[in-house]
Coordinates of C-alpha atoms in Angstrom, one line a residue:
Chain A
X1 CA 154.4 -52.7 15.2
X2 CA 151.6 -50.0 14.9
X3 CA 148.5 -51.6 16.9
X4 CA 148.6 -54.2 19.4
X5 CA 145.6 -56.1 20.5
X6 CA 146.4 -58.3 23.2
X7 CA 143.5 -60.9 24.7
X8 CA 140.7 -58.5 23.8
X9 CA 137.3 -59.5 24.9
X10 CA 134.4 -57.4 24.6
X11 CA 131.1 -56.7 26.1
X12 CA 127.8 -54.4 25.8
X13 CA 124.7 -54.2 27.3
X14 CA 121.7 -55.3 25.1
X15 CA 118.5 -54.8 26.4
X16 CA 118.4 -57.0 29.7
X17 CA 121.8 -59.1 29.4
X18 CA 125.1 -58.9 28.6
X19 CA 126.2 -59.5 25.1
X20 CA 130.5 -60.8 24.6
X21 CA 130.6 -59.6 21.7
X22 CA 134.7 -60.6 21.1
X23 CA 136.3 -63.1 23.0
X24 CA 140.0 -63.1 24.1
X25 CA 140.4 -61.5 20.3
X26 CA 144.5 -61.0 19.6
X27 CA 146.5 -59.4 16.6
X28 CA 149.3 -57.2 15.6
X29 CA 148.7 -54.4 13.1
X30 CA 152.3 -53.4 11.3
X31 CA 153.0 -50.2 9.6
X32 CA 151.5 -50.0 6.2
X33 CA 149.6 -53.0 6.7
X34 CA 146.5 -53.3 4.9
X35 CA 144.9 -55.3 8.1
X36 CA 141.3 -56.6 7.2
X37 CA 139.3 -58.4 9.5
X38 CA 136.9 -60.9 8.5
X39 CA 133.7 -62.8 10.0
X40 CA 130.2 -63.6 9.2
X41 CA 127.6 -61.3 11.2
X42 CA 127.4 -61.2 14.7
X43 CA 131.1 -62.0 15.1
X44 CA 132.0 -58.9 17.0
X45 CA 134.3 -57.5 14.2
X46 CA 132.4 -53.6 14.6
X47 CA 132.4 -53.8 18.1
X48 CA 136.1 -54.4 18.0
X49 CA 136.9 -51.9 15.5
X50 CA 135.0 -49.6 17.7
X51 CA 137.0 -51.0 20.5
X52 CA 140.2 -50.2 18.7
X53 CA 138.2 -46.3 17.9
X54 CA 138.1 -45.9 21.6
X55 CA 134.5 -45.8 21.5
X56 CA 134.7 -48.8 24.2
X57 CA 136.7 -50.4 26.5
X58 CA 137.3 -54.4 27.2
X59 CA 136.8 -56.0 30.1
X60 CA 139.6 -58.1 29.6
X61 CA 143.1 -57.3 27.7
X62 CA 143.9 -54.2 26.3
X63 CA 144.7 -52.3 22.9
X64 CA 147.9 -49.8 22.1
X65 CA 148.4 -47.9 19.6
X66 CA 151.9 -47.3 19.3
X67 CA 152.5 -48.7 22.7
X68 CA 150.4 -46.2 24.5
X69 CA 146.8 -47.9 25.4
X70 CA 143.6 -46.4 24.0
X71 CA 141.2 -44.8 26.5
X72 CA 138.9 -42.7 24.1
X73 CA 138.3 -41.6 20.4
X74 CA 140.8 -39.4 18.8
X75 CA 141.8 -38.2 15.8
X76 CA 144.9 -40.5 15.6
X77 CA 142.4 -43.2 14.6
X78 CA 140.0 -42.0 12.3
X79 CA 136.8 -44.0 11.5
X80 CA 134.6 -44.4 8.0
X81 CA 131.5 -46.0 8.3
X82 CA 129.1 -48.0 6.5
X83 CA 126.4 -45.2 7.3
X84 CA 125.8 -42.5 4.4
X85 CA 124.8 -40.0 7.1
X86 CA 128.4 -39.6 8.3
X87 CA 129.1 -36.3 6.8
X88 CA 127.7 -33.1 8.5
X89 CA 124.5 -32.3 6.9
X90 CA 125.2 -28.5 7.2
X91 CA 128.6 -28.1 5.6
X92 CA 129.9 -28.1 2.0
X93 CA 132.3 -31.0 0.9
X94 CA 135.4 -29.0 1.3
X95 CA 134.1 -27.4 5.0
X96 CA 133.6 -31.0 6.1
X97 CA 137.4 -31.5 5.5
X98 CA 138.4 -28.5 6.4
X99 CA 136.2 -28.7 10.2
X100 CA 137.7 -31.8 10.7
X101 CA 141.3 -30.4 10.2
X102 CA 140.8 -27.6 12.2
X103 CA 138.6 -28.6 15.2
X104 CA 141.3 -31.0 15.8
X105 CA 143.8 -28.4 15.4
X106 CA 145.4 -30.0 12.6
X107 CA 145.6 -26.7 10.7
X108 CA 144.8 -22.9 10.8
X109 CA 141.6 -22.6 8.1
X110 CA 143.3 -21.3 5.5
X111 CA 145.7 -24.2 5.2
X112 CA 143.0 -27.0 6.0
X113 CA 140.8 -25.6 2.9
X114 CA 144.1 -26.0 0.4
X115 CA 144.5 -29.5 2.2
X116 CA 140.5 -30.4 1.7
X117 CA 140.9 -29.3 -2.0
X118 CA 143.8 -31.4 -2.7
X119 CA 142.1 -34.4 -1.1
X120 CA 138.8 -33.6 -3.2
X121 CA 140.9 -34.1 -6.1
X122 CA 143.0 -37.1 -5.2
X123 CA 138.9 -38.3 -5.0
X124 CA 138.4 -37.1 -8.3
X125 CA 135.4 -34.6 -6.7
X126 CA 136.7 -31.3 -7.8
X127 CA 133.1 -30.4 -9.5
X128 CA 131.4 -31.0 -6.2
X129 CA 133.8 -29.3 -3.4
X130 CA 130.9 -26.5 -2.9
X131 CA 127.8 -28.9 -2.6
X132 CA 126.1 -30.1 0.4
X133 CA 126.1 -34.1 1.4
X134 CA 122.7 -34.8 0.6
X135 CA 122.7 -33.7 -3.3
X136 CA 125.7 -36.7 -3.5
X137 CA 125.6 -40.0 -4.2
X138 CA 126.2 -42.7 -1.4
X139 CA 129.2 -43.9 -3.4
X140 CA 130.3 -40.0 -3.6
X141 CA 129.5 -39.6 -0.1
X142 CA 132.1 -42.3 1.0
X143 CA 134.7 -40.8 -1.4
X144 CA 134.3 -37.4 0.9
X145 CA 134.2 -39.6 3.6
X146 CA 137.5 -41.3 3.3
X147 CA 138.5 -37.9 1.7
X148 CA 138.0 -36.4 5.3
X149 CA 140.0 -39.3 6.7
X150 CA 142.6 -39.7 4.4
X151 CA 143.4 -35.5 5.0
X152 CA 143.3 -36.2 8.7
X153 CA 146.5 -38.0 8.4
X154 CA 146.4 -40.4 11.1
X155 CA 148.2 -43.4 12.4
X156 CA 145.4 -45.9 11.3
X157 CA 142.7 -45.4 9.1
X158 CA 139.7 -47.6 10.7
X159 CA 137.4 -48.8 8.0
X160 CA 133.6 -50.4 9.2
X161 CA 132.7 -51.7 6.1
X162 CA 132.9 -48.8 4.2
X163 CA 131.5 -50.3 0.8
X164 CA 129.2 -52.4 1.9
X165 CA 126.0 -50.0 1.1
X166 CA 127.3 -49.5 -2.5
X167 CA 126.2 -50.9 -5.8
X168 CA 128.2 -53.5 -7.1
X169 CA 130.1 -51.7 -9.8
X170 CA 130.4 -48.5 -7.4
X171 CA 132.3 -50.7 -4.7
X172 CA 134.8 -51.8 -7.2
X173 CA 135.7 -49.0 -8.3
X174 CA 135.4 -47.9 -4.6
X175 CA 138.2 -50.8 -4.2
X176 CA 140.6 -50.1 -7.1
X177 CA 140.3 -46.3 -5.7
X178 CA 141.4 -47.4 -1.8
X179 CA 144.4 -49.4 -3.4
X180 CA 145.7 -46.5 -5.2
X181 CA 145.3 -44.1 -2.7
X182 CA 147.1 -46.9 -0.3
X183 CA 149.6 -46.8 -3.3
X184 CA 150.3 -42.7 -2.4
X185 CA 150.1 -42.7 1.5
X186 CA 150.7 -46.1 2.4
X187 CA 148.5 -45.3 5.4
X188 CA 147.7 -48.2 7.8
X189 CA 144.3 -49.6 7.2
X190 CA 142.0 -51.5 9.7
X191 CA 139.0 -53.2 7.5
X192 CA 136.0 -54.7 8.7
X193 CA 133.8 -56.9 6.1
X194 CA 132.1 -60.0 5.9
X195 CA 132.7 -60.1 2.0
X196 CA 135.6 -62.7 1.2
X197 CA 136.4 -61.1 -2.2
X198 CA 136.7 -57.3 -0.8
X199 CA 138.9 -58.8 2.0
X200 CA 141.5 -61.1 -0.2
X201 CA 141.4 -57.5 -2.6
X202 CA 142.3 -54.9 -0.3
X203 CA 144.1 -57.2 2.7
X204 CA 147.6 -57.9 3.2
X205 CA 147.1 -59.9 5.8
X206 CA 143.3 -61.3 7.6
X207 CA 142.0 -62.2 10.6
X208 CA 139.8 -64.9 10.7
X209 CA 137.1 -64.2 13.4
X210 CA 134.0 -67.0 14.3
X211 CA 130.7 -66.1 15.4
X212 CA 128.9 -66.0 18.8
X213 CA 131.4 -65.0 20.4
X214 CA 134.0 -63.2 17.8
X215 CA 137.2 -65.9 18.3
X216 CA 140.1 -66.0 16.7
X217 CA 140.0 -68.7 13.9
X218 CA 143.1 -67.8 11.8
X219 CA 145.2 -65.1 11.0
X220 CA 146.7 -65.5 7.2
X221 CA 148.4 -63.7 4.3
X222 CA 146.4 -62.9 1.6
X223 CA 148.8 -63.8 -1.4
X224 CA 148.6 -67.5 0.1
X225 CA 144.7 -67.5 0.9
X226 CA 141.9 -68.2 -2.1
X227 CA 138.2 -68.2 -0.9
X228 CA 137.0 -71.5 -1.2
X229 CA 139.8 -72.2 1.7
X230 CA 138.5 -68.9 3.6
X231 CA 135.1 -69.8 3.3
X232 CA 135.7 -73.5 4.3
X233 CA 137.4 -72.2 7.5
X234 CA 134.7 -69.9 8.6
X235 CA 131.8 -72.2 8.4
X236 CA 133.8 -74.9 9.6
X237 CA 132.8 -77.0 6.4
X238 CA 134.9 -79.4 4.1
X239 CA 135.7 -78.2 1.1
X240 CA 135.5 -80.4 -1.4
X241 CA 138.7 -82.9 -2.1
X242 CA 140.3 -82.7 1.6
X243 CA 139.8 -81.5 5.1
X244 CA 140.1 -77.9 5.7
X245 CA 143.5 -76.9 6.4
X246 CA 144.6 -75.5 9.8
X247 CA 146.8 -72.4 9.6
Chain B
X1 CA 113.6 -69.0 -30.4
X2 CA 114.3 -67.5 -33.5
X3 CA 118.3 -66.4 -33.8
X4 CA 118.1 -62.7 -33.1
X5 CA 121.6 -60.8 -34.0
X6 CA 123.7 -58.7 -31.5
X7 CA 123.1 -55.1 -32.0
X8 CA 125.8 -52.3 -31.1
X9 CA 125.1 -48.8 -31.3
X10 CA 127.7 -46.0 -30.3
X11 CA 126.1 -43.1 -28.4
X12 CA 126.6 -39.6 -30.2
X13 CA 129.5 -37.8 -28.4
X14 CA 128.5 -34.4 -30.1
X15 CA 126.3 -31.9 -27.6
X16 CA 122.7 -32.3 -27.9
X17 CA 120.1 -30.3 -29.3
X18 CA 118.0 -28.7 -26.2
X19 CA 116.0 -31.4 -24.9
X20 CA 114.1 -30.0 -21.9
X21 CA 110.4 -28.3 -23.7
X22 CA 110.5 -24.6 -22.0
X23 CA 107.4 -23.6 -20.3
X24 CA 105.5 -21.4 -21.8
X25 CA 104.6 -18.1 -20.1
X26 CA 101.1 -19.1 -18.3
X27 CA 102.7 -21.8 -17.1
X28 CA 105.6 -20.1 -15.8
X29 CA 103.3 -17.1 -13.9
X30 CA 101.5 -20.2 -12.4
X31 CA 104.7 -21.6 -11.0
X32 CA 105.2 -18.8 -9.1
X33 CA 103.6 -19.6 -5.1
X34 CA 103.6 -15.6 -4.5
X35 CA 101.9 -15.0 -7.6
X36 CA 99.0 -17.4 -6.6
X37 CA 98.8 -16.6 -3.3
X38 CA 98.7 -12.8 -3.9
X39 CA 96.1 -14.2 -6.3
X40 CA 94.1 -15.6 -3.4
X41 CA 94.2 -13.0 -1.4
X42 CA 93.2 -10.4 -3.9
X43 CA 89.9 -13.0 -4.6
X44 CA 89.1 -13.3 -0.4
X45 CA 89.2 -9.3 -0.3
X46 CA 86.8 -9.0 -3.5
X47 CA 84.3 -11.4 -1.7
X48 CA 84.8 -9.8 2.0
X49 CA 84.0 -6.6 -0.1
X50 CA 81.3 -8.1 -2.0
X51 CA 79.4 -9.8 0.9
X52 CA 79.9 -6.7 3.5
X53 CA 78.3 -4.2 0.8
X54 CA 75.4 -7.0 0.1
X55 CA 74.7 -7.4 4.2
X56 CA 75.0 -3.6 4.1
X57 CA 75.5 -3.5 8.4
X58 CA 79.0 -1.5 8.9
X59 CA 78.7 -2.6 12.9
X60 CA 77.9 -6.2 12.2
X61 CA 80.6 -6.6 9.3
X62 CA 82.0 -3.5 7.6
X63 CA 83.6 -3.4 4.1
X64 CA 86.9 -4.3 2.9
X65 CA 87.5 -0.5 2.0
X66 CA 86.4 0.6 5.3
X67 CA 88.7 -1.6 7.4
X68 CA 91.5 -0.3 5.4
X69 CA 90.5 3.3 5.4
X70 CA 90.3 2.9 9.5
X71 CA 94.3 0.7 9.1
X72 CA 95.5 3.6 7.4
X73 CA 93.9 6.4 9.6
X74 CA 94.9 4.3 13.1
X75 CA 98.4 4.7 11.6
X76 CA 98.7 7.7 10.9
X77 CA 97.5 9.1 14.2
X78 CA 100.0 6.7 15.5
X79 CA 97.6 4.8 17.8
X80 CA 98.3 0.9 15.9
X81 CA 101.8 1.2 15.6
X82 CA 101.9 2.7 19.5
X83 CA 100.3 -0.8 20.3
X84 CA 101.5 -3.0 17.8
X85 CA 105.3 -2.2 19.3
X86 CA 103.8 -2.7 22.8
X87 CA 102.8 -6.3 22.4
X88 CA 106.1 -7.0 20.3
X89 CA 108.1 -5.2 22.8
X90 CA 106.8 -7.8 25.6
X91 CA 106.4 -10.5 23.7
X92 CA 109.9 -10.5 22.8
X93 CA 110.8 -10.3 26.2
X94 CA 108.5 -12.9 27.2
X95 CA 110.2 -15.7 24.1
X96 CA 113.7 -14.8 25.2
X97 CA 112.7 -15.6 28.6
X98 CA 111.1 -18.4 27.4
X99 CA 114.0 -19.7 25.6
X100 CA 116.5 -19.0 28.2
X101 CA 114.5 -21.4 30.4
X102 CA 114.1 -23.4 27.8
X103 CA 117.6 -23.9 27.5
X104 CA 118.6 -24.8 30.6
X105 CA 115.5 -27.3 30.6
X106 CA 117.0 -29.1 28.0
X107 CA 120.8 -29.2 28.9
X108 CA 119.7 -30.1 32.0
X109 CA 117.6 -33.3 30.3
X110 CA 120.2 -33.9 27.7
X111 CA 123.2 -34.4 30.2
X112 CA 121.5 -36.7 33.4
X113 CA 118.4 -39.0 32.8
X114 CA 116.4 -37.4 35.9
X115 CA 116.9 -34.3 34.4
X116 CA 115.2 -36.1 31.2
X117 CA 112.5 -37.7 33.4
X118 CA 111.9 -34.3 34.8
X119 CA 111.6 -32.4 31.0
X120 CA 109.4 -35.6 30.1
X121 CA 106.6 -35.3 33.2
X122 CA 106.9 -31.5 33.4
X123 CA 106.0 -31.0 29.5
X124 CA 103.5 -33.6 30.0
X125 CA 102.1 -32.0 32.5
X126 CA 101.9 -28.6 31.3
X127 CA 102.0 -28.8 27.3
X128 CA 98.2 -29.3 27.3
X129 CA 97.6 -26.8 29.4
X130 CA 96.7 -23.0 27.9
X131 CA 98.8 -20.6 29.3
X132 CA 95.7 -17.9 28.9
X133 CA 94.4 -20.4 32.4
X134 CA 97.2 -19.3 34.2
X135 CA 96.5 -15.8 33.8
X136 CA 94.4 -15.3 36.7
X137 CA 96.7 -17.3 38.8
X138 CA 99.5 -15.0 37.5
X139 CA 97.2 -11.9 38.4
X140 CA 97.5 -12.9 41.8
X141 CA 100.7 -13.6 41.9
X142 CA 102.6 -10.7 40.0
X143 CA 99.9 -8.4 40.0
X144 CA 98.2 -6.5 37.0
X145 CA 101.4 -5.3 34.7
X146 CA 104.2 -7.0 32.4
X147 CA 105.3 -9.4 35.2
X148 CA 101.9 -11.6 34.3
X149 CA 102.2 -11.3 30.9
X150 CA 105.7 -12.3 30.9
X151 CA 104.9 -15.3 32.9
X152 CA 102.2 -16.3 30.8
X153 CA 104.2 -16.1 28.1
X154 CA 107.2 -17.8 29.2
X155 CA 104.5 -20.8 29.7
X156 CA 103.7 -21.0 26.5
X157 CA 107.1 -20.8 25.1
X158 CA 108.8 -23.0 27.3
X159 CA 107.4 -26.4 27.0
X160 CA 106.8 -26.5 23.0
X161 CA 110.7 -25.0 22.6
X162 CA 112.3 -27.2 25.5
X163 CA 109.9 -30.3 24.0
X164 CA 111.2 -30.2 20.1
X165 CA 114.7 -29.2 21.7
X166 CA 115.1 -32.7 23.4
X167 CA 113.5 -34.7 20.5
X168 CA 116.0 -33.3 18.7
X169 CA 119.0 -34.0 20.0
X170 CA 117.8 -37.7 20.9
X171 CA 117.5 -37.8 17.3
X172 CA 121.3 -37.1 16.6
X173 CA 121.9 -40.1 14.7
X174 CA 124.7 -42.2 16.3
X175 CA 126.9 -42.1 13.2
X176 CA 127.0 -38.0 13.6
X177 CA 127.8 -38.0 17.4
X178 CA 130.8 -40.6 16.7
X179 CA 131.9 -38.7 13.9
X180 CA 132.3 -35.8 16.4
X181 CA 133.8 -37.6 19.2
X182 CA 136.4 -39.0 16.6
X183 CA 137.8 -35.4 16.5
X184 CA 138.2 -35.2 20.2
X185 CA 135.8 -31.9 20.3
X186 CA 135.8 -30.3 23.7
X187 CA 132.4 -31.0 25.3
X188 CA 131.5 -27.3 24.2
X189 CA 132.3 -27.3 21.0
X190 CA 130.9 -31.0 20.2
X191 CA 127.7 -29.7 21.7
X192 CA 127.9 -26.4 19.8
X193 CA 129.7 -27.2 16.5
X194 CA 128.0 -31.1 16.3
X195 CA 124.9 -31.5 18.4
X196 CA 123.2 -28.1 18.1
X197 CA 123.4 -27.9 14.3
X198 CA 122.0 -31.6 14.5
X199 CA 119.1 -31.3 15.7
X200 CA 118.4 -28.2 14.0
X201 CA 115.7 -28.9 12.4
X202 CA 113.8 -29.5 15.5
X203 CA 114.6 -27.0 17.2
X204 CA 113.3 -24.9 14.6
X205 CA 109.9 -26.7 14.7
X206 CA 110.3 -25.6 18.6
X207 CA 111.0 -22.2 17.8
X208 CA 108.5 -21.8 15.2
X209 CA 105.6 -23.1 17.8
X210 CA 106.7 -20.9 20.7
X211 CA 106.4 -17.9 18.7
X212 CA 103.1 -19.3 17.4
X213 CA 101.8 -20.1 21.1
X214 CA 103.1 -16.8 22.7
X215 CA 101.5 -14.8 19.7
X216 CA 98.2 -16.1 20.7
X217 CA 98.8 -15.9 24.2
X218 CA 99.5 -12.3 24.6
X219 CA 96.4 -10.8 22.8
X220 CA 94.3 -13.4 24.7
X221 CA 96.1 -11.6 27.8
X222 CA 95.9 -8.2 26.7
X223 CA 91.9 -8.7 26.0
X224 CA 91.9 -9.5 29.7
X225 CA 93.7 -7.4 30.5
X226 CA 91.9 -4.6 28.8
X227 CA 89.3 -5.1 31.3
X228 CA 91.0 -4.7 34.3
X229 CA 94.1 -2.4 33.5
X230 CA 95.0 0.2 31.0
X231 CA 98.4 -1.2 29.4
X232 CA 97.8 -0.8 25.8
X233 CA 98.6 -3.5 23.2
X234 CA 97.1 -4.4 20.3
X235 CA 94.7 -6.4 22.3
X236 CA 93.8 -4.0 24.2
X237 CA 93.5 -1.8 21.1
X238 CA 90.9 -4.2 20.2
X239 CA 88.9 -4.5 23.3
X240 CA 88.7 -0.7 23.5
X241 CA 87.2 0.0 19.7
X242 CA 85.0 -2.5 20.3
X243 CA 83.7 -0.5 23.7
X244 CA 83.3 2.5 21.2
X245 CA 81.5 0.7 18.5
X246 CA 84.2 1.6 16.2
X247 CA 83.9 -1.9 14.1
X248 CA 86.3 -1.2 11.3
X249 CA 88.9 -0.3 14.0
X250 CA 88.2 -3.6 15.6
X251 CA 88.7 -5.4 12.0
X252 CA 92.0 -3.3 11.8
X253 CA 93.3 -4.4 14.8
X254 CA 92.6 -7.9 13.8
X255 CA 94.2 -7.5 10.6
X256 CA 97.4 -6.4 12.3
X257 CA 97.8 -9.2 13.9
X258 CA 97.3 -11.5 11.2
X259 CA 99.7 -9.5 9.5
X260 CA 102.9 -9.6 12.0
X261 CA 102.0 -13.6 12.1
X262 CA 102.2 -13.9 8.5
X263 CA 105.1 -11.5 8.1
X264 CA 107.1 -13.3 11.2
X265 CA 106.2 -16.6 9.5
X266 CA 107.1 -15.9 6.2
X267 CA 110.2 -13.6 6.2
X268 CA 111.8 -14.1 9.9
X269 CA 111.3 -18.1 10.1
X270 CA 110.7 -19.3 6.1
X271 CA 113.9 -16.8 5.2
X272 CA 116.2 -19.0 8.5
X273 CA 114.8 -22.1 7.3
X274 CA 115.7 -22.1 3.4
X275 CA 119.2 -20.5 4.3
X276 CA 119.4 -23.7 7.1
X277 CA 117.9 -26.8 7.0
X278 CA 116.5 -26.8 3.5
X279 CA 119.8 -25.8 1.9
X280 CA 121.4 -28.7 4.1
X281 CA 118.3 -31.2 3.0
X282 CA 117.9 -32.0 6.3
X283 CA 114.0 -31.1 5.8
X284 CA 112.2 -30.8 2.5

């Protein structure tokens, strides 16, 4: 077991109250897994896989990464987000790689540049390694971005829906692409999405999570799942020709 | 309704013929933002020249030719440049002062919220004041000499920098600053390597109206100060041909310091900008 989340319940400060954003939230995460998590808006799946970043703590229960809790961000979990803007503005494709390598102290720069250029190709960006961010596309943009992430080697890639900005042909090709890179590394993956397609196409295994506060609803395989069922089981509706089944 | 066919069509893989029209030369000479500028300034000399010689009154207005015949001369007897590197000599020190202070203004705002409360009132406070109303204040305080003018200065560096410098790194977005916590950056190097960089492009703004401010401030000074000491700057240059009726000198006084602003504007600051933030397209 890789990541434990045990009785997780989160909180943050809105304006003038306090928001639970996750209540009493707990999974295991197992080597290689392809763990996505899944919930209609507003069910606290970000704030948990921000929880999981480090980027904030629960109130109640606690997360460990390899048995040891997580206190703050590191590069042992590293994040791509939804947000185009996550690249630095200022450096070149391959320098984005390569910084992250070696302000972490991954690498000495020499060896984090060969690193970054063999990532850029596993990417298929090789014509672009010298531009800057903002002549890319957002779909190229996330390719650097998980790129950067995928170099980084860590124990758990954590994914905020990472397609969910994209064009519809972009983010399935997007898709295909994460699958066959998960093919070469078999790199754990933590992904967040509200899309019932993308999660039965890159999960192994899903966590059901309800709204207002983010619950627990199931937690299934995806070879035994199909949507209609998923989607019955979120919005608590019958599907048509039986009850919905409890898992 | 009527049954229209499916079409196919396979596009040509062969390379095409040239499909961009090339601009012919007029057009390309007009493309070129030196070209026309130089253009305009060639045309606003021709009609300083023309009116001057039509008003014919060389101590009201004197020509074109005559200013420059006075640039020239006030260079070569060394007098302009003597002053010109006066004022640049103290207004330097006077920014880097500036942006020392300016510095510590904003690390102070940017790690504790009374520190940002304080930047906040202070700059409101004293942005709208002119620093050139100090200046009295400061002659009482520092006495007549460089520790007035610095003061001034720093004034009117300090709150536009320390303002833009703030505004900038509020503006961070949050995706960057997690990005840079993600690598577990030391608090130097995530201020340095992530922060600083991010909020570049406002801090060059800041930069760009300090220098601007000070500029203007320090031959304001200098005027003043022409009156009541004998430190010699390009202001005071100004103030003294003006004593000796010596109009053209006055106008080449003037035209230096139109021409440092343009040539700090245009090489120093455009030249940072298009290797920075333009390249990064983080401003357009």
């Amino acid at each position: 077991m890789l990541l434990a989340v045990e009785g997780v319940t989160l909180q943050y400060r809105a304006k003038d109250h306090l928001v639970t954003a996750t209540y009493r939230v707990s999974f295991n995460v197992l080597r290689s897994d392809r763990f996505v998590i899944l919930g209609p808006s507003g069910c606290g799946k970000s704030t948990l896989l921000k929880a999981v970043g480090g980027y904030l703590r629960p109130v109640e229960g606690c997360i460990l990464l390899d048995g040891v809790p997580v206190t703050a961000p590191g590069p042992d979990r590293v994040f791509v987000f939804q947000e185009f803007d996550q690249l630095l503005p200022w450096k070149t494709v391959t320098d984005n790689i390569a910084f992250a390598l070696t302000a972490t102290g991954k690498l000495p720069r020499r060896a984090a540049e060969e690193r970054a250029l063999h990532f850029i190709d596993k990417v298929k960006l090789a014509e672009f390694r010298n531009s800057y961010p903002h002549v890319l596309s957002g779909g190229m943009k996330q390719r650097v971005a998980l790129a950067r992430a995928l170099a980084m080697e860590p124990q758990i890639l954590l994914m905020d829906e990472p397609f969910a900005a994209l064009d519809a042909l972009t983010r399935n090709q997007m898709q295909e692409e994460l699958l066959q890179l998960w093919e070469e590394t078999k790199i754990t993956v933590l992904f967040v999405t509200h899309s019932i397609p993308e999660a039965l196409r890159i999960g192994n295994r899903i966590l059901l999570l309800s709204a207002h506060p983010g619950q627990v609803k199931a937690e299934i395989s995806s070879q035994s799942a199909d949507a209609a069922r998923i989607e019955a089981m979120l919005f608590d509706r019958e599907i048509q020709g039986g009850s919905a089944p409890r898992v | 309704m009527s049954d229209r066919p499916d079409v196919f069509f396979s596009p040509s893989t062969t390379t095409f013929d040239i499909v961009e029209k090339p601009l012919n030369s007029w057009a390309r000479l007009a493309n070129q933002t030196a070209l026309r500028k130089t253009f305009l300034l060639v045309l606003l000399a021709g009609i300083w020249e023309a009116y001057a010689r039509w008003l014919n009154n060389p101590l009201l207005f004197p020509t074109f030719t005559d200013t420059v015949a006075a640039f020239v001369s006030s260079i070569a007897s060394g007098e302009l440049p003597r002053a010109a590197a006066y004022t640049i000599q103290m207004l330097l020190k006077g920014y880097a002062a500036g942006l020392a202070l300016a510095a510590l203004l904003t690390a102070f705002a940017s790690a504790t919220r009374i520190g940002a409360d304080l930047l906040e009132t202070l700059t409101a406070m004293f942005n709208p004041l002119p620093s050139i109303a100090l200046l009295p204040l400061a002659l009482v305080w520092f006495g007549l000499g460089s520790g007035s003018i610095i003061f001034v200065l720093i004034h009117a560096v300090l709150w536009a920098v320390a303002l833009n410098a703030h505004a900038g790194f509020r503006a961070v977005s949050p995706t960057l600053r997690m990005v840079g916590q993600n690598y577990g950056l030391s608090r130097t190097a995530y201020i340095t390597r992530i922060l600083i960089p991010g909020a570049f492009p406002s801090i060059l703004t800041g930069l760009k109206v300090g220098w601007a401010f000070a500029w203007r401030t320090l031959i304001a000074a200098e005027l003043v100060f022409g009156v009541s000491s004998g430190s010699g700057g390009l202001g005071w240059y100004i103030f003294e041909r003006k004593n000796e009726l010596l109009i053209p000198s006055v106008f080449a006084g003037l035209l230096t310091v139109i021409l440092f602003g343009l040539l700090v504007d245009n090489l120093i600051f455009r030249t940072v900008e298009n290797r920075t933030v333009r390249r990064w397209g983080m401003q357009t």
